[in-house]
PDB file of C-alpha atoms and ligand atoms in Angstrom:
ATOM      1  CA  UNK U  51      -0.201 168.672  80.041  1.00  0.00           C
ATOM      2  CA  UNK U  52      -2.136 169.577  77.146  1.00  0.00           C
ATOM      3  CA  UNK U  53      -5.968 168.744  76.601  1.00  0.00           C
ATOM      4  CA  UNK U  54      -6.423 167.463  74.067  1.00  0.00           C
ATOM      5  CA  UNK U  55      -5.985 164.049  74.670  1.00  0.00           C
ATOM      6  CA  UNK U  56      -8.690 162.056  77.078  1.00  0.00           C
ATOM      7  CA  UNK U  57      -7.461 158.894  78.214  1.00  0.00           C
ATOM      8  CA  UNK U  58      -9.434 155.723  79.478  1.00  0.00           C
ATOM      9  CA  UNK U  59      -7.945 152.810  81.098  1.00  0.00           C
ATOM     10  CA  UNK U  60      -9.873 149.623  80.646  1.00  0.00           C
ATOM     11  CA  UNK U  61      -8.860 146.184  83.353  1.00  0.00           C
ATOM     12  CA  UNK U  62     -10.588 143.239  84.368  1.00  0.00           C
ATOM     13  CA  UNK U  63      -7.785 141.553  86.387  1.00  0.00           C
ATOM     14  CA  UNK U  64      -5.620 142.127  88.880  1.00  0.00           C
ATOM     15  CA  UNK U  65      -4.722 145.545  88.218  1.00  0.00           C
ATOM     16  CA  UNK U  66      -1.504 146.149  89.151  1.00  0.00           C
ATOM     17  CA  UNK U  67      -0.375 148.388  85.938  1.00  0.00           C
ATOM     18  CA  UNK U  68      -3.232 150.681  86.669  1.00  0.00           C
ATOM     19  CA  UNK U  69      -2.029 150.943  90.470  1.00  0.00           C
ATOM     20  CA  UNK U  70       1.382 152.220  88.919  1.00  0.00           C
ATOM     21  CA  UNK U  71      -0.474 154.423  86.651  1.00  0.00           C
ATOM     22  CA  UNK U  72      -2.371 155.901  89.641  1.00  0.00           C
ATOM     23  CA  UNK U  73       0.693 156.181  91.964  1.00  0.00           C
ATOM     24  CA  UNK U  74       2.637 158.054  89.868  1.00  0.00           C
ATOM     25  CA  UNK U  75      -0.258 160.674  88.972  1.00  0.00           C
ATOM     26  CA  UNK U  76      -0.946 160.107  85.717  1.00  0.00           C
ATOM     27  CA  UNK U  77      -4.150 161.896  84.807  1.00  0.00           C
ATOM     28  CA  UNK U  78      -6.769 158.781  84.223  1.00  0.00           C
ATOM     29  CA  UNK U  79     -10.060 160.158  83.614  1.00  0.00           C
ATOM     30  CA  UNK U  80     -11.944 156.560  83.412  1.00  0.00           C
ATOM     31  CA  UNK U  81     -11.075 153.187  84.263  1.00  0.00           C
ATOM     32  CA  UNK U  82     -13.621 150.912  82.950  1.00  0.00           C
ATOM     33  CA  UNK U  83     -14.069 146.998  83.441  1.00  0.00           C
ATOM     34  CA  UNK U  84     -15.854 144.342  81.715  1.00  0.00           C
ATOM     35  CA  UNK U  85     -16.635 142.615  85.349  1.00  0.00           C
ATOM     36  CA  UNK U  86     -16.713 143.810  88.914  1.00  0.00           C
ATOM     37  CA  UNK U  87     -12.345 143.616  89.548  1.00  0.00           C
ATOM     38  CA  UNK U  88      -9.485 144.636  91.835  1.00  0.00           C
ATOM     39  CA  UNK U  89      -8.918 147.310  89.540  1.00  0.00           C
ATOM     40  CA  UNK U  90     -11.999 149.131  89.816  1.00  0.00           C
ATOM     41  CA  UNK U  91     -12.203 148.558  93.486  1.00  0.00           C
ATOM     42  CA  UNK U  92      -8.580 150.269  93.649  1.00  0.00           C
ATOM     43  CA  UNK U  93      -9.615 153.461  91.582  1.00  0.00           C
ATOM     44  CA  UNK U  94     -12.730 153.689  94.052  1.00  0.00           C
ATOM     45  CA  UNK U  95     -10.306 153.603  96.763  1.00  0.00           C
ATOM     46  CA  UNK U  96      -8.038 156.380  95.448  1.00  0.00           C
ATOM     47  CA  UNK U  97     -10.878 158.769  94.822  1.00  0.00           C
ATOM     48  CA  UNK U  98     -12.517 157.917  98.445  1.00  0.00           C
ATOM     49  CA  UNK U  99      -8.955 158.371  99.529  1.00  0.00           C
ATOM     50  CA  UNK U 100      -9.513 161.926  98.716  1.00  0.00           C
ATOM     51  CA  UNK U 101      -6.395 161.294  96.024  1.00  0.00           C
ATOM     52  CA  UNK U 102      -6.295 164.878  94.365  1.00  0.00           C
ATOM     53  CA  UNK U 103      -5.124 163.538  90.897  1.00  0.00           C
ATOM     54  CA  UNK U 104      -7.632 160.812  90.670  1.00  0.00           C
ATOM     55  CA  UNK U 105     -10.528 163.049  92.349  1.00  0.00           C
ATOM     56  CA  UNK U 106     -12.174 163.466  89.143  1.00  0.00           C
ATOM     57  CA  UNK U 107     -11.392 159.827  87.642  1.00  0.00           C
ATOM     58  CA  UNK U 108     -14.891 157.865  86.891  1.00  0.00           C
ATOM     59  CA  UNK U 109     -15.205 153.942  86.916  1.00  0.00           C
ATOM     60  CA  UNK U 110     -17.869 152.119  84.849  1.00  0.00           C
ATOM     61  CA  UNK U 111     -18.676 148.841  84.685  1.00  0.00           C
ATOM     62  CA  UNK U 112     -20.222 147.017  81.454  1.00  0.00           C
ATOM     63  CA  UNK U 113     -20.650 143.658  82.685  1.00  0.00           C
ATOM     64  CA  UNK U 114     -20.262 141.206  79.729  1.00  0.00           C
ATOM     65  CA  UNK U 115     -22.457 138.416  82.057  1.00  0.00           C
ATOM     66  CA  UNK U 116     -25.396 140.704  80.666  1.00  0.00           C
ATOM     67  CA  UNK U 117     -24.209 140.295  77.176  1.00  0.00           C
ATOM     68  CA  UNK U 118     -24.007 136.142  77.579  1.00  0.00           C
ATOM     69  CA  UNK U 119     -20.786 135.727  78.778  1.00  0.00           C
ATOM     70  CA  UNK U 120     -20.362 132.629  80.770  1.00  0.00           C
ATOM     71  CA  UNK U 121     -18.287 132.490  83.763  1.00  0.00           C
ATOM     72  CA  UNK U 122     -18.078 129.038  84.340  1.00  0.00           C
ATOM     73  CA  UNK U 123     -16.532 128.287  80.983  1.00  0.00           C
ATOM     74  CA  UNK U 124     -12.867 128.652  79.941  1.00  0.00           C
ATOM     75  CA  UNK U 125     -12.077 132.031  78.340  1.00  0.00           C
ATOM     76  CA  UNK U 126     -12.023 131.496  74.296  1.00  0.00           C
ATOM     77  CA  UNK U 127     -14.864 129.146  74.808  1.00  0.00           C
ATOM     78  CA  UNK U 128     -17.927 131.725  74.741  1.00  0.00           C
ATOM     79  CA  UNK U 129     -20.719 130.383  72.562  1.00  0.00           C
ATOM     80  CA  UNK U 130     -23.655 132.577  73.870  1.00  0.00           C
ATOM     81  CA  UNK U 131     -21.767 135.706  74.283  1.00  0.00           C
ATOM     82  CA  UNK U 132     -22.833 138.917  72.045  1.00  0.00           C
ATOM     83  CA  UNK U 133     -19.119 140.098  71.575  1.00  0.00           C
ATOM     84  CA  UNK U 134     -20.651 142.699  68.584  1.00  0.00           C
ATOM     85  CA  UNK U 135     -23.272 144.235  71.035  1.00  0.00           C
ATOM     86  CA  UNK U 136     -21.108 144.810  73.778  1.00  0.00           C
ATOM     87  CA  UNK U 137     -18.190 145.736  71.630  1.00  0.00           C
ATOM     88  CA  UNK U 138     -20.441 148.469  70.205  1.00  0.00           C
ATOM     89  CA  UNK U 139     -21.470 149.477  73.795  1.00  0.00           C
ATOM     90  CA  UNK U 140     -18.428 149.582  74.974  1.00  0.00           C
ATOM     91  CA  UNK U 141     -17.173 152.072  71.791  1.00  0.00           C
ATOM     92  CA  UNK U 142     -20.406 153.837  72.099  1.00  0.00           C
ATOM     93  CA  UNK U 143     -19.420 154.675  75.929  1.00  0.00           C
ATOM     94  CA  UNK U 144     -15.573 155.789  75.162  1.00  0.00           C
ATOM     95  CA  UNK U 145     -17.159 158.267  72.581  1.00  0.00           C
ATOM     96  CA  UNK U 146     -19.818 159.531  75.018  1.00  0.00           C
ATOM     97  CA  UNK U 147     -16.931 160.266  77.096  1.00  0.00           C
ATOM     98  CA  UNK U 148     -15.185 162.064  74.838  1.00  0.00           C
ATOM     99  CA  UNK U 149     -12.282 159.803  75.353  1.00  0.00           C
ATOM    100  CA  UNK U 150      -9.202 159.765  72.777  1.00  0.00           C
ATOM    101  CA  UNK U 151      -6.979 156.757  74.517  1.00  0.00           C
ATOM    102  CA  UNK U 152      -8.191 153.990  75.594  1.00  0.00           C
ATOM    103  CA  UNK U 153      -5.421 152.194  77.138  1.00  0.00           C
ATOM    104  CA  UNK U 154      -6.037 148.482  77.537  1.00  0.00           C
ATOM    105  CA  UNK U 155      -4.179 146.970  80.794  1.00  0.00           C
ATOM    106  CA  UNK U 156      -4.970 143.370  81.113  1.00  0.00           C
ATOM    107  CA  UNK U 157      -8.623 144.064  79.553  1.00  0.00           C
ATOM    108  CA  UNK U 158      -9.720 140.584  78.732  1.00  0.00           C
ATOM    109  CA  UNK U 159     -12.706 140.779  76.345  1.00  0.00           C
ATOM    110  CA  UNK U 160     -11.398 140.286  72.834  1.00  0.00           C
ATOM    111  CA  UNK U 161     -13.532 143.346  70.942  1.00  0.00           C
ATOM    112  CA  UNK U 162     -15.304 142.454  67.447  1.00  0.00           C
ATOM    113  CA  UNK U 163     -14.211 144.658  64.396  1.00  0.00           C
ATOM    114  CA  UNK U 164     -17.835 146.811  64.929  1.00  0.00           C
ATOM    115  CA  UNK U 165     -15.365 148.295  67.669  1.00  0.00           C
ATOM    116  CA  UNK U 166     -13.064 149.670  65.720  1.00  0.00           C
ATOM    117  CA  UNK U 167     -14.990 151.428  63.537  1.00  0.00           C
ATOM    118  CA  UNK U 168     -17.481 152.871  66.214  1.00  0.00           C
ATOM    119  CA  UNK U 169     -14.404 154.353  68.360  1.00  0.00           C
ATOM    120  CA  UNK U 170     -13.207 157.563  67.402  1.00  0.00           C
ATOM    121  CA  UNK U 171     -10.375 157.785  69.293  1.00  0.00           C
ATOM    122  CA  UNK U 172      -7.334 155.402  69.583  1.00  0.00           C
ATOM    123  CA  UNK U 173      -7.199 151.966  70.885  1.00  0.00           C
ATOM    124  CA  UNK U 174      -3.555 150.995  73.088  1.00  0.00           C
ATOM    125  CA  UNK U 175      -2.775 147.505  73.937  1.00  0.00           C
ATOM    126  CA  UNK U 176      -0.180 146.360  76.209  1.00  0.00           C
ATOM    127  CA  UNK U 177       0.565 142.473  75.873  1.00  0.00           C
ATOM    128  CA  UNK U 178       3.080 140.495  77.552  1.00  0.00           C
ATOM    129  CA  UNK U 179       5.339 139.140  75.004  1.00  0.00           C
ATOM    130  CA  UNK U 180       7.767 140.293  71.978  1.00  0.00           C
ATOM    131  CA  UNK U 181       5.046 140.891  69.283  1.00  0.00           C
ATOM    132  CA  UNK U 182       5.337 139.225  66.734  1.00  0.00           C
ATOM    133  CA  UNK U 183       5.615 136.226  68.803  1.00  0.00           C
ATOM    134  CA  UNK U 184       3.536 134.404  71.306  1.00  0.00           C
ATOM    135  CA  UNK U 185       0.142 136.476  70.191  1.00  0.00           C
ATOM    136  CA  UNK U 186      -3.127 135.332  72.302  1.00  0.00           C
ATOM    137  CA  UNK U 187      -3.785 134.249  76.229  1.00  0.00           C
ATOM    138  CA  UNK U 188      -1.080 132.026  76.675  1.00  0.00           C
ATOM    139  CA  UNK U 189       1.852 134.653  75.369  1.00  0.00           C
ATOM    140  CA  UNK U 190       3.965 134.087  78.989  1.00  0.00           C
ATOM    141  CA  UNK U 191       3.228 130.369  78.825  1.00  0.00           C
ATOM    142  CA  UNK U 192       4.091 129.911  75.040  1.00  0.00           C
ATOM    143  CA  UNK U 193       7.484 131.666  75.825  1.00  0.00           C
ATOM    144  CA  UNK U 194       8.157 129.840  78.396  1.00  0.00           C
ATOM    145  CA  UNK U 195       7.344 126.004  76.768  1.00  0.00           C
ATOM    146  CA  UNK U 196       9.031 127.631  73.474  1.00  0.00           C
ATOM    147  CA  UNK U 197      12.659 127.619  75.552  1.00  0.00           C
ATOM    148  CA  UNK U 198      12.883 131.244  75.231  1.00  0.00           C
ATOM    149  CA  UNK U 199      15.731 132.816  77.011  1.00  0.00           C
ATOM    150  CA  UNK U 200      14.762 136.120  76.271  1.00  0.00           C
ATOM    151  CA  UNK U 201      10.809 137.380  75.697  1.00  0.00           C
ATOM    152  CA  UNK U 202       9.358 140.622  76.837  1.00  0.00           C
ATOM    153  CA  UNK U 203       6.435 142.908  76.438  1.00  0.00           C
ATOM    154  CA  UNK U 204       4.779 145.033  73.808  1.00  0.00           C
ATOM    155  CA  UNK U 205       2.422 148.514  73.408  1.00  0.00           C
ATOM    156  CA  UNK U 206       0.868 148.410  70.197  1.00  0.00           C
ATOM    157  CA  UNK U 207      -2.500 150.207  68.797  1.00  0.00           C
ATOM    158  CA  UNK U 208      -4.749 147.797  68.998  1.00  0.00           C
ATOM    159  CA  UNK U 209      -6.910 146.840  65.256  1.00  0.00           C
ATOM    160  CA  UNK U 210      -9.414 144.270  64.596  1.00  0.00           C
ATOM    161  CA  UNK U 211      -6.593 141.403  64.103  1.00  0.00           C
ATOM    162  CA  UNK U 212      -5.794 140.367  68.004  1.00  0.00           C
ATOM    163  CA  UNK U 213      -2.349 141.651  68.839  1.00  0.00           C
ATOM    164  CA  UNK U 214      -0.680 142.431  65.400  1.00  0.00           C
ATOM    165  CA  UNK U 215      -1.429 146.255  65.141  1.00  0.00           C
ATOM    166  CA  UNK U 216       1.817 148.843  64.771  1.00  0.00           C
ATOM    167  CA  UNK U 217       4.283 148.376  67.792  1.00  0.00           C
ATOM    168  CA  UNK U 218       4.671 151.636  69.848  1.00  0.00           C
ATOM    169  CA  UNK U 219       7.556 150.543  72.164  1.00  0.00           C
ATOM    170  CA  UNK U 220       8.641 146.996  73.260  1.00  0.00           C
ATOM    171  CA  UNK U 221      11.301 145.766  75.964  1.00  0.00           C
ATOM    172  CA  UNK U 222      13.009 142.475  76.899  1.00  0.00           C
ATOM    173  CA  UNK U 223      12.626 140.491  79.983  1.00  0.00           C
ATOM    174  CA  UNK U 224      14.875 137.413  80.759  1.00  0.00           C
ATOM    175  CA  UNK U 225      13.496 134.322  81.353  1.00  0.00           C
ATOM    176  CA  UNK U 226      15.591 132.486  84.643  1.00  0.00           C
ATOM    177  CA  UNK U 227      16.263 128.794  84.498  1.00  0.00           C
ATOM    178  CA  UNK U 228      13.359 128.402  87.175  1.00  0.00           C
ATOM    179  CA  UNK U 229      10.959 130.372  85.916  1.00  0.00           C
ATOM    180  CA  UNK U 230       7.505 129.444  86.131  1.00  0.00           C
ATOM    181  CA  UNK U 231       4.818 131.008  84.451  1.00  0.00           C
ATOM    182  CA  UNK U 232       3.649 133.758  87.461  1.00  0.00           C
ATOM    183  CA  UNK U 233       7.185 133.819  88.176  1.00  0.00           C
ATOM    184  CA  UNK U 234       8.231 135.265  84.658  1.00  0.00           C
ATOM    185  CA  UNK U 235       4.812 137.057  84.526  1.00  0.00           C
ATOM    186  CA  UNK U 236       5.544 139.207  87.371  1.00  0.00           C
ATOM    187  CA  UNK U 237       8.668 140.025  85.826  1.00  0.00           C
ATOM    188  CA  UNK U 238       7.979 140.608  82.735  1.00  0.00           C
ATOM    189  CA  UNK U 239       4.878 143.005  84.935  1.00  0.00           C
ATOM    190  CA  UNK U 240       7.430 144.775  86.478  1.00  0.00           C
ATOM    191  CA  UNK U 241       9.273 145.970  83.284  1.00  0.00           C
ATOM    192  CA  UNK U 242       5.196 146.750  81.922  1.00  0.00           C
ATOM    193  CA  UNK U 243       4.116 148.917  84.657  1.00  0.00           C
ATOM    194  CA  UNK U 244       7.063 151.935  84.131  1.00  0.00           C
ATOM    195  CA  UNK U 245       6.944 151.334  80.450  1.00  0.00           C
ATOM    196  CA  UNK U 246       3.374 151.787  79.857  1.00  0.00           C
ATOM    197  CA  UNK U 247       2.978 155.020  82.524  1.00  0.00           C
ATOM    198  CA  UNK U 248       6.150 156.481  80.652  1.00  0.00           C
ATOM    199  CA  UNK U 249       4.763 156.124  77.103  1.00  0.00           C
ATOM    200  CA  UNK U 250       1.125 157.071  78.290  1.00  0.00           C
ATOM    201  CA  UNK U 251       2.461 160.233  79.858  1.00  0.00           C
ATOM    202  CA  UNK U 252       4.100 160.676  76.715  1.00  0.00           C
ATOM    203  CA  UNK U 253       1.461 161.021  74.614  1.00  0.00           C
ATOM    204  CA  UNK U 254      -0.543 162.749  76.600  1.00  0.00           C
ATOM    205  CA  UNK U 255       2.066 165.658  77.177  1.00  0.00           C
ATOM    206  CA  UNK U 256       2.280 165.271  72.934  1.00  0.00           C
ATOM    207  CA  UNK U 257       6.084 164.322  73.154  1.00  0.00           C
ATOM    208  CA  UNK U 258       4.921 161.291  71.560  1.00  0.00           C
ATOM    209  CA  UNK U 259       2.866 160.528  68.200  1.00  0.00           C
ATOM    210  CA  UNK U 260       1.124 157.672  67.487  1.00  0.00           C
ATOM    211  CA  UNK U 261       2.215 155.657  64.697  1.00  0.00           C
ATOM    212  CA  UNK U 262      -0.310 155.509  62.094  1.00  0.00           C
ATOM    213  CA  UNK U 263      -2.210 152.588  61.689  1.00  0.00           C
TER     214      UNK U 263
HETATM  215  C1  GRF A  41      -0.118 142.412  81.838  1.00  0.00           C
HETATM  216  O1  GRF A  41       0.894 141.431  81.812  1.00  0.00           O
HETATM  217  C2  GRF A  41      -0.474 142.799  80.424  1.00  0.00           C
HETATM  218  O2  GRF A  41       0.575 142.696  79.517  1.00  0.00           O
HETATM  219  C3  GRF A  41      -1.528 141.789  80.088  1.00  0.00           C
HETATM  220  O3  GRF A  41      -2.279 141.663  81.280  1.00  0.00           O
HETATM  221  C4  GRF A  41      -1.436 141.892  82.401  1.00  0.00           C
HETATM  222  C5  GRF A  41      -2.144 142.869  83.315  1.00  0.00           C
HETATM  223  O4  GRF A  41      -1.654 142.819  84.625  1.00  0.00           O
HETATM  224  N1  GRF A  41      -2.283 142.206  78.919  1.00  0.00           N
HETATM  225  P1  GRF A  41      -2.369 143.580  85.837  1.00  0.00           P
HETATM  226  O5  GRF A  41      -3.839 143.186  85.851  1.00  0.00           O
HETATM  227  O6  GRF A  41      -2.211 145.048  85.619  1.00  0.00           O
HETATM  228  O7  GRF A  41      -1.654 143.111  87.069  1.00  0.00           O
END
């Protein structure tokens, strides 16, 4: 493993890519949420756990309740929230931290452009759905209404327009004749969790370049 790479891992839901990431060692060195989460609670566990490969991982929390954010309302629908101010925070913190990949697994805050040029390091997105197609919230749903037989998931850098930066590996997932929407999610999950780990490990071992944005 070479050092010259820092990575961050950034949730806010369930976590479940992260726990992959964590069982199979790869060297995290933050895992940082936008709200209190399973996936912060599980990287607390690990290092409590006395886990030796996540013994030195840190967790941070920048609430976005603090920058306006409103719970109660649905997720696109966020009149009072500062999305510049925290999206500069948030930068601000990955640079502090010296970090050079932040690696977003089901981070939900869409980040303002001030973001991207604040952060000095790479952005990673992983989203559930054959890029081009089905961009946005609803990518498992849209497949899904859309009669798709086949969809998938995407890693892509991550730029200021949502889900359309340069594609670092994709995969296809089948979509069954009962499929519901958590039914195909979870599948379409359990292709994610290997694939991201894989390419993340990649990169950070350098047998991988990014492709330039
Ligand atoms: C994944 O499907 C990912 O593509 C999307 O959010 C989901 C995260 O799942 N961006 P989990 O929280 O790791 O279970």
């Amino acid at each position: 493993m070479n050092n010259t790479h820092r990575l961050a891992v950034l949730v806010s839901g369930s976590g479940t890519i992260l726990e992959h990431m964590i069982d199979k060692k790869l060297p995290i060195s933050y895992v940082i949420a936008e709200k209190p989460c399973r996936g912060i609670d599980l990287a607390i566990e690990h290092r409590l756990a006395d886990n030796v490969d996540v013994a030195r991982l840190r967790t941070k929390i920048l609430p976005r309740v603090n920058y306006g954010w409103d719970n109660s309302r649905k997720w696109n629908n966020q009149p009072k929230f500062d999305r510049v101010s925290f999206s500069i925070d948030l930068a601000n913190i990955l640079n502090s931290y010296n970090v050079t990949i932040a690696a977003m697994a089901g981070f939900m805050t869409i980040l303002s452009p001030e973001f991207f040029d604040i952060f000095e390091g790479t952005l990673l997105n992983i989203h559930p759905a054959l890029l081009p197609k089905y961009k946005g919230e609803r990518a498992v749903a849209d497949a899904l209404e859309a009669g798709e037989r086949v969809t998938g998931t995407t890693i892509h850098i991550a730029t200021k327009e949502l889900d359309a930066g340069p594609i670092i590996k994709q995969a296809k997932v089948p979509v069954l004749p009962d499929d519901t929407v958590d039914t195909l999610h979870e599948r379409i999950k359990q292709t994610e969790r290997p694939l991201y780990t894989q390419v993340l490990a990649e990169l950070l071992e350098g047998k991988r370049k990014l492709p330039s944005r």
